[in-house]
Short mmCIF file of C-alpha atoms in Angstrom, two decimals:
data_model
loop_
_atom_site.label_atom_id
_atom_site.label_comp_id
_atom_site.label_asym_id
_atom_site.label_seq_id
_atom_site.Cartn_x
_atom_site.Cartn_y
_atom_site.Cartn_z
CA MET S 27 -11.63 -4.28 -32.37
CA LYS S 28 -11.83 -2.23 -35.03
CA GLN S 29 -12.34 1.34 -36.08
CA GLY S 30 -13.87 2.56 -39.04
CA LEU S 31 -16.60 4.81 -40.93
CA TYR S 32 -20.17 3.79 -41.08
CA THR S 33 -22.55 5.72 -43.02
CA VAL S 34 -25.99 6.01 -41.68
CA ILE S 35 -28.70 4.23 -43.91
CA GLU S 36 -31.68 4.62 -42.13
CA ASN S 37 -32.46 5.97 -38.66
CA LYS S 38 -35.94 5.98 -38.17
CA GLN S 39 -38.13 5.88 -34.81
CA ILE S 40 -39.86 2.06 -34.23
CA ALA S 41 -41.39 2.41 -30.80
CA GLU S 42 -41.48 4.94 -27.92
CA ARG S 43 -37.90 6.83 -27.39
CA THR S 44 -36.73 3.77 -29.31
CA TYR S 45 -34.61 4.27 -32.81
CA LEU S 46 -33.72 1.78 -35.32
CA LEU S 47 -30.33 2.61 -37.46
CA ARG S 48 -28.74 0.67 -39.97
CA LEU S 49 -25.18 2.02 -40.94
CA SER S 50 -23.55 0.73 -44.17
CA GLY S 51 -19.74 -0.36 -44.00
CA ASP S 52 -17.16 -3.24 -42.32
CA THR S 53 -19.00 -6.03 -40.70
CA SER S 54 -15.93 -8.12 -40.05
CA GLU S 55 -16.14 -7.72 -36.11
CA THR S 56 -19.83 -7.25 -35.63
CA GLY S 57 -20.93 -10.67 -36.50
CA ARG S 58 -20.98 -12.27 -32.68
CA PRO S 59 -23.91 -12.07 -31.10
CA GLY S 60 -24.01 -9.91 -27.78
CA THR S 61 -21.33 -7.49 -28.69
CA PHE S 62 -21.37 -3.53 -29.25
CA VAL S 63 -19.86 -1.00 -30.92
CA ASN S 64 -18.85 2.29 -29.43
CA ILE S 65 -20.16 5.17 -31.43
CA ARG S 66 -18.23 9.16 -31.77
CA LEU S 67 -20.50 11.48 -31.48
CA ASP S 68 -19.77 15.02 -32.90
CA GLY S 69 -20.21 17.49 -29.95
CA PHE S 70 -19.71 14.53 -27.46
CA TYR S 71 -16.34 14.02 -25.43
CA LEU S 72 -17.19 10.12 -24.82
CA ARG S 73 -18.18 7.80 -27.32
CA ARG S 74 -22.08 5.94 -26.78
CA PRO S 75 -21.62 2.04 -26.44
CA ILE S 76 -24.64 0.24 -28.08
CA SER S 77 -25.80 -3.58 -28.56
CA VAL S 78 -25.32 -5.11 -32.03
CA CYS S 79 -29.12 -6.11 -33.14
CA ASP S 80 -28.18 -7.40 -36.22
CA SER S 81 -25.27 -7.27 -38.78
CA SER S 82 -25.04 -8.74 -42.85
CA ASN S 83 -23.29 -8.26 -45.93
CA ASN S 84 -22.10 -4.91 -45.22
CA THR S 85 -24.87 -3.93 -42.89
CA LEU S 86 -25.20 -2.84 -39.36
CA THR S 87 -27.91 -2.47 -37.36
CA LEU S 88 -28.36 -0.70 -34.12
CA ILE S 89 -31.51 -0.10 -31.77
CA TYR S 90 -31.35 2.39 -29.22
CA LYS S 91 -33.38 4.21 -26.86
CA VAL S 92 -33.20 7.85 -26.62
CA VAL S 93 -31.94 8.16 -22.76
CA GLY S 94 -29.92 11.66 -22.41
CA ALA S 95 -28.31 14.59 -24.66
CA GLY S 96 -26.34 11.44 -26.61
CA THR S 97 -28.44 10.14 -27.84
CA GLU S 98 -31.29 12.57 -28.65
CA ALA S 99 -27.65 14.03 -31.03
CA LEU S 100 -28.18 10.73 -32.79
CA ALA S 101 -31.61 10.26 -32.94
CA ALA S 102 -31.06 13.68 -35.06
CA THR S 103 -28.42 12.14 -37.75
CA PRO S 104 -29.66 12.37 -40.60
CA VAL S 105 -29.14 9.35 -43.39
CA GLY S 106 -25.51 10.06 -45.54
CA VAL S 107 -23.84 10.93 -42.20
CA LYS S 108 -20.96 9.01 -41.90
CA LEU S 109 -19.93 7.58 -38.19
CA ASP S 110 -16.69 6.56 -36.60
CA LEU S 111 -17.36 3.25 -34.75
CA LEU S 112 -15.12 0.54 -33.07
CA THR S 113 -17.14 -2.36 -33.45
CA GLY S 114 -16.42 -5.63 -32.28
CA LEU S 115 -16.37 -4.55 -28.65
CA GLY S 116 -16.84 -7.63 -25.90
CA ASN S 117 -17.15 -11.39 -25.32
CA GLY S 118 -20.71 -11.71 -26.39
CA TYR S 119 -23.16 -15.05 -25.77
CA ASP S 120 -20.95 -18.26 -26.22
CA ILE S 121 -23.17 -20.83 -27.94
CA THR S 122 -20.76 -23.00 -28.68
CA SER S 123 -21.79 -25.63 -26.51
CA LEU S 124 -25.46 -25.60 -27.81
CA SER S 125 -26.36 -28.48 -30.38
CA LYS S 126 -29.66 -29.18 -32.09
CA GLY S 127 -30.97 -30.59 -28.93
CA SER S 128 -30.64 -27.68 -27.35
CA ARG S 129 -33.83 -25.95 -25.97
CA PRO S 130 -32.33 -22.23 -25.50
CA LEU S 131 -34.68 -19.00 -24.00
CA LEU S 132 -34.01 -15.97 -24.68
CA VAL S 133 -34.89 -12.93 -22.74
CA GLY S 134 -35.01 -9.62 -23.33
CA GLY S 135 -36.00 -6.27 -21.49
CA GLY S 136 -37.29 -3.23 -23.11
CA CYS S 137 -33.87 -1.58 -25.36
CA GLY S 138 -31.86 -5.28 -23.98
CA SER S 139 -33.65 -6.92 -26.51
CA PRO S 140 -31.86 -5.70 -29.75
CA PRO S 141 -28.82 -8.12 -28.86
CA LEU S 142 -30.87 -11.35 -28.38
CA TYR S 143 -32.22 -10.73 -32.50
CA LEU S 144 -28.52 -11.66 -34.21
CA LEU S 145 -28.59 -14.74 -31.23
CA ALA S 146 -31.90 -15.78 -32.20
CA LYS S 147 -31.12 -15.50 -35.67
CA THR S 148 -27.55 -17.30 -35.37
CA LEU S 149 -29.33 -20.15 -33.50
CA ILE S 150 -32.05 -21.03 -36.09
CA ALA S 151 -29.25 -20.97 -38.43
CA ALA S 152 -27.56 -23.23 -36.44
CA GLY S 153 -30.64 -25.44 -36.65
CA VAL S 154 -31.52 -24.48 -33.10
CA PRO S 155 -35.08 -24.16 -31.84
CA VAL S 156 -35.27 -21.47 -30.11
CA SER S 157 -37.90 -19.51 -27.34
CA VAL S 158 -37.97 -15.89 -27.03
CA ILE S 159 -39.33 -13.77 -24.12
CA LEU S 160 -40.03 -9.74 -24.84
CA GLY S 161 -40.67 -7.80 -21.72
CA PHE S 162 -41.70 -3.88 -22.51
CA ASN S 163 -43.58 -1.45 -19.93
CA ARG S 164 -46.80 -0.91 -22.46
CA ARG S 165 -48.08 -1.65 -25.65
CA SER S 166 -45.98 2.24 -27.16
CA GLU S 167 -42.30 0.45 -26.35
CA VAL S 168 -42.58 -2.94 -28.26
CA PHE S 169 -40.81 -2.96 -31.34
CA PHE S 170 -39.25 -6.20 -33.45
CA GLU S 171 -42.03 -8.58 -32.86
CA GLU S 172 -42.73 -8.91 -36.55
CA GLU S 173 -39.11 -9.30 -36.83
CA PHE S 174 -38.43 -11.76 -34.04
CA ARG S 175 -41.20 -14.37 -35.62
CA ALA S 176 -40.14 -14.05 -39.48
CA LEU S 177 -36.94 -15.96 -37.74
CA GLY S 178 -39.14 -18.52 -36.67
CA VAL S 179 -38.56 -18.13 -32.72
CA ASP S 180 -41.59 -19.50 -30.46
CA LEU S 181 -42.22 -15.45 -29.30
CA THR S 182 -43.91 -14.31 -26.17
CA ILE S 183 -44.47 -10.21 -25.88
CA THR S 184 -45.35 -9.13 -22.02
CA THR S 185 -45.94 -5.79 -20.79
CA THR S 186 -46.13 -4.71 -16.98
CA ASP S 187 -49.47 -2.78 -17.64
CA GLY S 188 -50.76 -5.55 -19.56
CA SER S 189 -51.60 -3.05 -22.67
CA TYR S 190 -49.67 -6.01 -24.85
CA GLY S 191 -49.34 -9.18 -25.22
CA LYS S 192 -49.26 -11.23 -21.81
CA ARG S 193 -49.30 -9.44 -18.65
CA GLY S 194 -46.44 -9.08 -16.25
CA PHE S 195 -43.04 -9.31 -16.38
CA VAL S 196 -40.53 -11.72 -18.77
CA THR S 197 -40.66 -13.94 -15.66
CA ASP S 198 -44.15 -14.41 -15.68
CA ALA S 199 -44.11 -16.02 -19.14
CA MET S 200 -41.02 -18.24 -18.15
CA GLY S 201 -43.27 -20.61 -16.63
CA ASP S 202 -44.86 -21.38 -19.92
CA VAL S 203 -41.71 -22.33 -21.73
CA CYS S 204 -39.38 -25.32 -21.61
CA TYR S 205 -35.39 -24.13 -21.71
CA ASP S 206 -32.45 -26.10 -20.83
CA CYS S 207 -30.34 -22.79 -21.21
CA ILE S 208 -31.12 -19.11 -20.77
CA PHE S 209 -29.69 -15.98 -22.76
CA ALA S 210 -30.57 -12.70 -21.08
CA CYS S 211 -29.99 -8.84 -22.05
CA GLY S 212 -31.81 -5.77 -19.92
CA PRO S 213 -31.89 -3.82 -16.91
CA GLU S 214 -30.37 -5.21 -13.69
CA PRO S 215 -33.73 -5.81 -11.80
CA MET S 216 -35.23 -7.97 -14.82
CA LEU S 217 -31.54 -10.03 -15.19
CA ARG S 218 -31.61 -11.05 -11.49
CA ALA S 219 -35.04 -12.37 -11.56
CA VAL S 220 -34.65 -14.02 -14.21
CA TYR S 221 -31.81 -15.42 -12.48
CA GLU S 222 -33.57 -15.99 -9.99
CA LYS S 223 -36.40 -18.03 -11.39
CA SER S 224 -34.27 -19.91 -13.75
CA GLY S 225 -32.91 -21.74 -10.53
CA ASP S 226 -30.17 -24.41 -11.67
CA ILE S 227 -30.67 -24.28 -15.56
CA SER S 228 -26.99 -22.37 -17.13
CA GLY S 229 -27.47 -18.67 -18.41
CA GLN S 230 -25.34 -16.21 -19.54
CA PHE S 231 -26.61 -12.66 -18.88
CA GLY S 232 -25.76 -9.30 -20.68
CA PHE S 233 -24.85 -6.49 -18.87
CA GLU S 234 -25.07 -2.31 -19.34
CA GLU S 235 -22.29 -0.18 -17.07
CA ARG S 236 -21.36 3.39 -17.53
CA MET S 237 -18.29 3.00 -19.71
CA ALA S 238 -15.07 5.32 -21.80
CA CYS S 239 -13.13 3.53 -23.42
CA GLY S 240 -15.41 0.25 -24.44
CA PHE S 241 -12.22 -1.59 -25.20
CA GLY S 242 -11.09 -2.49 -21.25
CA VAL S 243 -8.33 0.06 -20.85
CA CYS S 244 -9.61 2.68 -18.41
CA MET S 245 -11.50 0.32 -15.58
CA GLY S 246 -14.64 2.59 -15.17
CA CYS S 247 -17.09 -0.46 -15.97
CA SER S 248 -15.81 -2.99 -13.32
CA CYS S 249 -17.61 -5.48 -12.15
CA ARG S 250 -16.82 -7.78 -9.03
CA THR S 251 -17.59 -11.91 -10.16
CA LYS S 252 -16.65 -15.29 -8.54
CA TYR S 253 -13.29 -15.16 -10.69
CA GLY S 254 -12.47 -11.78 -9.46
CA PRO S 255 -13.00 -8.81 -10.35
CA LYS S 256 -14.18 -8.41 -14.21
CA ARG S 257 -14.64 -5.50 -17.24
CA ILE S 258 -18.18 -5.25 -18.70
CA CYS S 259 -16.61 -4.09 -21.92
CA ARG S 260 -13.75 -6.71 -22.40
CA ASP S 261 -14.54 -9.77 -20.05
CA GLY S 262 -18.02 -8.97 -20.75
CA PRO S 263 -20.93 -7.39 -21.11
CA VAL S 264 -22.00 -11.14 -20.99
CA LEU S 265 -21.27 -13.32 -18.10
CA SER S 266 -21.83 -16.21 -17.27
CA LYS S 267 -24.90 -17.36 -14.93
CA GLU S 268 -22.34 -19.11 -12.36
CA GLU S 269 -19.55 -15.96 -11.65
CA ILE S 270 -22.44 -13.05 -11.41
CA ILE S 271 -22.33 -11.63 -7.61
CA TRP S 272 -25.41 -9.32 -7.18
CA MET V 497 14.02 16.78 -40.80
CA VAL V 498 13.12 17.35 -37.85
CA ASP V 499 14.64 15.81 -34.42
CA THR V 500 11.76 14.69 -32.49
CA LYS V 501 14.33 13.16 -29.73
CA VAL V 502 14.29 13.92 -26.07
CA THR V 503 16.43 12.67 -23.48
CA LEU V 504 14.08 12.07 -19.73
CA CYS V 505 16.55 11.14 -16.84
CA GLY V 506 19.24 10.01 -18.56
CA ILE V 507 17.23 7.92 -21.36
CA GLU V 508 16.27 8.74 -24.63
CA LEU V 509 13.31 8.55 -26.02
CA ASP V 510 12.49 8.63 -29.63
CA ASN V 511 9.59 11.37 -29.45
CA PRO V 512 7.99 12.92 -26.23
CA VAL V 513 4.15 11.18 -26.58
CA ILE V 514 3.90 8.75 -23.12
CA PRO V 515 0.38 7.12 -22.90
CA ALA V 516 -0.72 8.25 -19.18
CA SER V 517 -1.16 5.93 -16.58
CA GLY V 518 -4.95 4.76 -16.17
CA THR V 519 -5.58 5.31 -20.03
CA PHE V 520 -3.23 2.37 -21.27
CA GLY V 521 -3.46 -0.70 -18.52
CA TYR V 522 0.02 -2.74 -18.90
CA GLY V 523 0.02 -2.32 -22.62
CA HIS V 524 -1.25 -5.33 -24.24
CA GLU V 525 -5.29 -4.19 -25.47
CA PHE V 526 -2.75 -1.11 -27.50
CA ALA V 527 -0.27 -4.14 -28.48
CA GLU V 528 -3.69 -5.15 -30.01
CA LEU V 529 -4.33 -2.40 -32.18
CA TYR V 530 -0.48 -0.78 -33.18
CA ASP V 531 2.87 -0.96 -33.18
CA ILE V 532 3.35 0.65 -29.61
CA ASN V 533 7.26 0.31 -29.52
CA ILE V 534 6.20 3.65 -31.54
CA LEU V 535 5.73 5.36 -28.17
CA GLY V 536 8.66 7.16 -26.42
CA THR V 537 7.41 4.99 -23.83
CA PHE V 538 4.54 4.80 -21.24
CA SER V 539 2.94 5.26 -18.33
CA PHE V 540 1.35 1.85 -16.67
CA LYS V 541 -2.14 1.37 -14.70
CA GLY V 542 -1.36 3.09 -11.02
CA THR V 543 0.27 -0.24 -8.97
CA THR V 544 -0.53 -0.52 -4.97
CA GLN V 545 1.07 -2.95 -2.76
CA ASP V 546 -2.14 -5.24 -3.10
CA PRO V 547 -4.68 -5.91 -4.97
CA ARG V 548 -7.72 -3.57 -5.76
CA PHE V 549 -11.26 -2.99 -6.83
CA GLY V 550 -11.79 0.35 -6.77
CA ASN V 551 -14.86 2.32 -6.79
CA PRO V 552 -18.08 1.34 -6.88
CA THR V 553 -19.89 1.88 -9.83
CA PRO V 554 -20.44 4.33 -11.89
CA ARG V 555 -17.08 5.67 -12.68
CA ILE V 556 -17.43 7.45 -15.64
CA ALA V 557 -18.97 10.51 -16.05
CA GLU V 558 -19.28 12.73 -19.27
CA VAL V 559 -18.90 16.74 -19.17
CA PRO V 560 -18.01 19.92 -20.88
CA GLY V 561 -14.67 19.53 -22.75
CA GLY V 562 -14.29 16.15 -20.82
CA MET V 563 -14.93 13.21 -18.35
CA LEU V 564 -14.89 12.37 -14.92
CA ASN V 565 -13.63 8.84 -13.66
CA SER V 566 -13.57 7.98 -10.02
CA VAL V 567 -11.87 4.34 -10.79
CA GLY V 568 -9.90 4.23 -7.49
CA LEU V 569 -6.22 2.92 -8.29
CA GLN V 570 -8.12 -0.44 -9.74
CA ASN V 571 -4.96 -2.83 -9.77
CA PRO V 572 -3.83 -6.26 -9.91
CA GLY V 573 -1.02 -5.46 -6.94
CA VAL V 574 2.73 -5.07 -7.31
CA ARG V 575 3.27 -8.97 -7.69
CA ALA V 576 1.11 -9.83 -10.05
CA VAL V 577 2.08 -6.77 -11.69
CA ILE V 578 5.77 -8.29 -11.72
CA GLU V 579 5.19 -12.10 -12.10
CA GLU V 580 1.89 -11.62 -15.04
CA GLU V 581 1.94 -7.84 -16.67
CA LEU V 582 5.66 -7.35 -16.98
CA PRO V 583 6.56 -10.68 -18.85
CA ARG V 584 3.42 -9.87 -20.74
CA LEU V 585 4.53 -6.50 -22.02
CA SER V 586 8.35 -7.50 -22.50
CA ARG V 587 7.13 -10.10 -25.57
CA VAL V 588 5.02 -6.78 -27.17
CA PHE V 589 7.43 -3.85 -25.69
CA LYS V 590 10.97 -3.18 -25.78
CA LYS V 591 11.57 -0.06 -24.45
CA PRO V 592 12.01 1.11 -20.85
CA VAL V 593 8.43 1.37 -19.48
CA MET V 594 7.25 4.33 -16.96
CA ALA V 595 6.21 1.98 -13.61
CA ASN V 596 3.07 3.96 -12.00
CA ILE V 597 2.58 3.75 -8.10
CA SER V 598 0.73 4.58 -5.46
CA GLY V 599 0.43 4.25 -1.55
CA PHE V 600 -1.99 4.65 1.53
CA SER V 601 1.83 5.23 3.53
CA PRO V 602 4.98 6.22 2.71
CA GLU V 603 5.99 2.64 3.48
CA GLU V 604 3.51 1.21 1.38
CA TYR V 605 4.99 3.69 -1.65
CA GLU V 606 8.61 2.55 -0.31
CA SER V 607 7.95 -1.15 -0.43
CA VAL V 608 6.39 -1.07 -3.99
CA ALA V 609 8.88 1.54 -5.66
CA ALA V 610 11.50 -1.20 -4.30
CA GLU V 611 9.98 -3.95 -5.73
CA LEU V 612 9.35 -2.43 -9.46
CA SER V 613 13.13 -1.35 -9.11
CA GLU V 614 14.51 -5.09 -9.42
CA CYS V 615 12.53 -4.97 -12.59
CA GLU V 616 14.53 -4.40 -15.71
CA GLN V 617 12.52 -3.29 -18.04
CA VAL V 618 11.46 -0.22 -15.57
CA GLY V 619 13.05 2.75 -16.49
CA TRP V 620 11.63 5.39 -14.12
CA ILE V 621 9.49 4.98 -11.00
CA GLU V 622 6.05 7.52 -11.49
CA VAL V 623 4.75 8.15 -8.11
CA ASN V 624 1.45 9.42 -7.81
CA ILE V 625 0.94 11.50 -4.60
CA SER V 626 -1.84 13.45 -6.78
CA CYS V 627 -5.05 10.17 -7.32
CA PRO V 628 -8.05 12.33 -6.54
CA ASN V 629 -9.98 9.03 -6.34
CA VAL V 630 -9.11 7.22 -3.32
CA HIS V 631 -8.92 8.03 0.37
CA GLY V 632 -6.35 8.38 2.68
CA GLY V 633 -3.91 8.02 0.57
CA GLY V 634 -3.33 9.57 -3.47
CA ILE V 635 -4.21 13.12 -2.53
CA ALA V 636 -3.89 13.46 0.86
CA PHE V 637 0.08 12.70 0.00
CA GLY V 638 -0.28 15.66 -2.85
CA THR V 639 -1.84 18.41 -0.91
CA ASP V 640 0.25 18.40 1.62
CA PRO V 641 4.01 19.79 1.27
CA ASP V 642 5.41 18.14 4.33
CA HIS V 643 3.35 14.69 3.49
CA ALA V 644 4.53 15.19 -0.35
CA ALA V 645 8.04 15.47 0.97
CA GLU V 646 7.69 12.23 3.26
CA VAL V 647 6.63 9.86 0.93
CA VAL V 648 9.62 11.31 -1.92
CA ARG V 649 12.32 10.57 0.90
CA ARG V 650 11.06 7.26 1.78
CA VAL V 651 10.74 6.55 -2.05
CA ARG V 652 14.11 8.03 -3.32
CA ARG V 653 15.74 5.59 -0.65
CA ALA V 654 13.93 2.63 -2.38
CA THR V 655 15.24 3.16 -5.49
CA LYS V 656 17.77 4.12 -7.91
CA LYS V 657 16.16 4.16 -10.89
CA PRO V 658 14.92 7.67 -12.36
CA LEU V 659 11.97 9.06 -10.23
CA ILE V 660 9.33 11.04 -11.66
CA ILE V 661 6.82 12.67 -8.72
CA LYS V 662 3.20 12.66 -10.28
CA LEU V 663 1.78 15.97 -8.54
CA SER V 664 -1.83 17.36 -8.58
CA PRO V 665 -3.11 20.16 -9.50
CA ASN V 666 -5.77 20.61 -6.48
CA VAL V 667 -3.61 22.90 -4.44
CA THR V 668 -3.22 26.38 -4.15
CA ASP V 669 0.54 26.56 -5.17
CA ILE V 670 2.01 23.53 -7.04
CA CYS V 671 5.12 25.37 -6.76
CA GLU V 672 5.85 25.01 -3.36
CA ILE V 673 4.92 21.23 -3.53
CA ALA V 674 7.29 21.20 -6.48
CA THR V 675 10.19 22.51 -4.75
CA ARG V 676 10.11 20.33 -1.76
CA CYS V 677 9.86 17.25 -3.93
CA GLU V 678 12.73 18.36 -5.59
CA ALA V 679 14.83 19.36 -2.94
CA GLU V 680 13.91 15.76 -1.88
CA GLY V 681 15.95 13.97 -4.52
CA ALA V 682 13.07 13.64 -7.25
CA ASP V 683 14.58 13.19 -11.06
CA ALA V 684 11.43 15.22 -12.24
CA LEU V 685 7.77 16.03 -11.87
CA SER V 686 4.64 15.44 -14.06
CA LEU V 687 1.85 17.45 -13.73
CA ILE V 688 -1.02 17.69 -13.93
CA ASN V 689 -3.20 14.34 -12.52
CA THR V 690 -6.77 15.36 -12.73
CA LEU V 691 -8.93 18.16 -11.39
CA VAL V 692 -11.66 16.79 -9.03
CA GLY V 693 -14.92 17.58 -10.07
CA MET V 694 -18.56 16.42 -10.27
CA GLN V 695 -21.85 15.75 -12.17
CA ILE V 696 -25.62 15.45 -11.51
CA ASP V 697 -27.85 14.01 -13.20
CA LEU V 698 -31.28 16.37 -13.34
CA LYS V 699 -33.65 13.26 -13.77
CA THR V 700 -32.37 11.34 -10.59
CA LYS V 701 -31.09 14.90 -9.10
CA LYS V 702 -28.20 13.13 -8.25
CA PRO V 703 -24.26 12.85 -8.37
CA VAL V 704 -23.51 10.58 -11.50
CA LEU V 705 -20.53 8.90 -10.10
CA ALA V 706 -21.49 7.13 -6.91
CA ASN V 707 -18.45 8.44 -5.37
CA ILE V 708 -19.81 11.62 -5.88
CA VAL V 709 -16.85 13.38 -7.21
CA GLY V 710 -14.07 12.28 -9.47
CA GLY V 711 -11.47 13.40 -11.35
CA TYR V 712 -11.53 15.96 -14.90
CA SER V 713 -9.57 15.26 -17.66
CA GLY V 714 -9.95 15.42 -20.96
CA PRO V 715 -9.11 18.86 -23.34
CA GLY V 716 -11.35 21.29 -20.74
CA ILE V 717 -8.28 20.93 -18.25
CA PHE V 718 -5.30 21.84 -21.29
CA PRO V 719 -5.15 25.78 -19.92
CA VAL V 720 -4.64 24.31 -16.62
CA ALA V 721 -2.12 22.46 -17.28
CA LEU V 722 -0.17 24.27 -19.47
CA ARG V 723 -0.13 26.95 -17.31
CA MET V 724 0.68 25.19 -14.44
CA VAL V 725 3.74 23.36 -16.09
CA TYR V 726 4.71 27.11 -17.54
CA GLN V 727 5.25 27.65 -13.31
CA VAL V 728 6.23 24.51 -12.25
CA TYR V 729 9.12 25.14 -15.08
CA LYS V 730 10.06 28.56 -13.86
CA SER V 731 10.51 27.30 -9.88
CA VAL V 732 12.25 24.31 -10.02
CA SER V 733 15.72 22.60 -12.39
CA ILE V 734 14.73 18.98 -12.95
CA PRO V 735 12.76 18.38 -16.31
CA ILE V 736 9.08 18.22 -16.27
CA VAL V 737 6.57 15.58 -18.05
CA GLY V 738 3.48 17.69 -18.94
CA MET V 739 0.22 16.39 -19.41
CA GLY V 740 -3.46 17.51 -18.86
CA GLY V 741 -6.36 17.22 -21.56
CA VAL V 742 -3.34 16.84 -24.56
CA SER V 743 -4.89 15.77 -27.72
CA SER V 744 -2.86 16.60 -30.70
CA ALA V 745 0.93 17.40 -31.60
CA GLU V 746 0.08 21.11 -31.61
CA ASP V 747 -0.74 20.34 -27.66
CA VAL V 748 2.39 18.55 -27.67
CA LEU V 749 4.25 21.52 -28.87
CA LYS V 750 2.65 23.92 -26.16
CA MET V 751 3.10 22.15 -23.19
CA MET V 752 7.01 21.76 -24.36
CA ALA V 753 7.10 25.22 -25.07
CA ALA V 754 5.74 26.09 -21.42
CA GLY V 755 8.88 23.75 -20.55
CA ALA V 756 8.10 19.99 -20.68
CA THR V 757 10.69 17.46 -21.27
CA ALA V 758 7.83 14.80 -22.22
CA VAL V 759 4.54 15.03 -22.55
CA GLN V 760 1.50 12.48 -21.43
CA VAL V 761 -1.39 11.39 -23.31
CA GLY V 762 -4.79 10.02 -21.75
CA SER V 763 -8.00 10.73 -21.74
CA ALA V 764 -7.67 10.77 -25.68
CA ASN V 765 -6.70 7.25 -25.78
CA LEU V 766 -10.07 6.36 -24.42
CA VAL V 767 -11.89 8.10 -27.41
CA ASN V 768 -9.60 7.03 -30.07
CA PRO V 769 -7.29 4.60 -29.44
CA TYR V 770 -4.84 5.48 -32.18
CA ALA V 771 -4.45 8.99 -30.51
CA CYS V 772 -0.69 8.30 -29.56
CA ARG V 773 0.37 6.61 -32.97
CA ASP V 774 -1.94 9.37 -35.06
CA ILE V 775 -0.31 12.83 -32.91
CA ILE V 776 3.06 10.45 -33.16
CA ALA V 777 2.96 10.52 -37.18
CA ASP V 778 1.53 14.18 -36.92
CA LEU V 779 4.43 15.33 -35.21
CA PRO V 780 6.92 16.29 -37.82
CA ARG V 781 4.98 17.64 -39.61
CA VAL V 782 3.75 19.88 -37.68
CA MET V 783 7.06 20.56 -35.73
CA GLU V 784 7.98 21.84 -39.94
CA LYS V 785 4.65 23.92 -39.63
CA TYR V 786 5.81 25.82 -37.11
CA GLY V 787 9.45 25.60 -37.98
CA VAL V 788 10.59 23.74 -34.74
CA ASN V 789 13.89 21.65 -35.88
CA SER V 790 14.74 19.99 -32.47
CA LEU V 791 12.42 19.16 -29.47
CA ARG V 792 15.09 19.04 -27.57
CA ARG V 793 16.08 22.49 -28.09
CA PHE V 794 12.46 23.53 -27.98
CA ILE V 795 11.62 22.58 -24.32
CA GLY V 796 10.55 26.10 -22.41
CA ALA V 797 10.63 28.52 -25.42
CA ALA V 798 7.95 30.27 -24.68
CA HIS V 799 10.16 31.18 -21.44
CA GLY V 800 11.58 34.99 -21.92
#
């Protein structure tokens, strides 16, 4: 974990209530896919935890959804402002066991999709072929389609109302893809559906929880696992399939 | 050169700054960030006889002036603390640590205190009779003078270590509980624990916390804490460890002026992991600014 100041170089709406924030600063701790940063905002006591979408050459990309007063204030933050971030939080996805022969499927739901971008980018760079399914409620929520395609992944978009891509949930598209491991991030009902749909196939699931510190000391975000209590912020946010208790 | 040293129950502290229980774990997360030996000491995570998972999530809510938590004393239990956490701590922390304990019966308090008293690393036993987040324990003892007295009596006979009783602000008269604890043999008092509060999400029209209520902490409670430290200082002759929303070296001085011998810093550690390091670094400057040469002599300065 590192604390540092990051300058806003871009902060724009890219979909319904969804914003892309590009920051300039130290990216030495932000390169592991599935980790997050915790952002301090003027006028708010607690930091806002947001997963890393992309990280390279001192440029950090985050995508966040406006869900309350804190993210509203973040959305109103202009270019040039310096933000206080804690970076390198959480365990991230473990991809050490993957090889060029692996067939990973990445499944993202809504604003759970961003960390899968850095994961896909990292896997593609390692020569691993990647399939991605991203699910949204409707066309106006879809984001980062072009960016994912530009990585060279096999991409399927689903919308629950059928207004874009394949109609239905992400799990409705999973049957069309050949895969031998799953990497998922999104709302808990989606994670659970993906968990069940993927049967015996191994997987890693990125969770979300309300937290205070983000670095493992307040015990605000604990969950039960088959290996005992874990902190989503530090032992997670990625849990392996076999340890999850729903 | 200003003197930041204070003495708490016979143990000298390099400075009065002590991270509060529940905001510092068992120390090792912060030891990765800075040398925690700069601290006066720290109070480790509230420990019970058996391992506890605590309350369901969400356990955290933001509120004006701070936050609510309803963690509910999650901890690995006293055996794991003695066998795993303390040996690990001894590699990075060379000072006596404050052992924060809790329980669901006077017997549990007594036995946890007895076990931790055997540990050389433990300098003080801080007894939490004021956790607002557990049912049938914690605060039930801290809001009733007779129950509080019974816990102090039991723990007193279990330990020769300095005994600090952590008081709840959720009472009509904190001085009554304070004087009872002193009469039963407490060596010091720490105050205040969190104030019971709640938050509602208008989108769901439901309480944010799964536990419905939680403990309010952060800068918003500082004036309440300061007032209670001031009042209790007038009522007892044992030292007071002041806490509640302390976020700066100025706050540390105010707490000490109100009567605190040492000062705990809680929620500030959660939003700025370097909060205690920064406060300790800033303390000499702030002391000089306000003409305070010795913290020892400054204790209770606000009283006539």
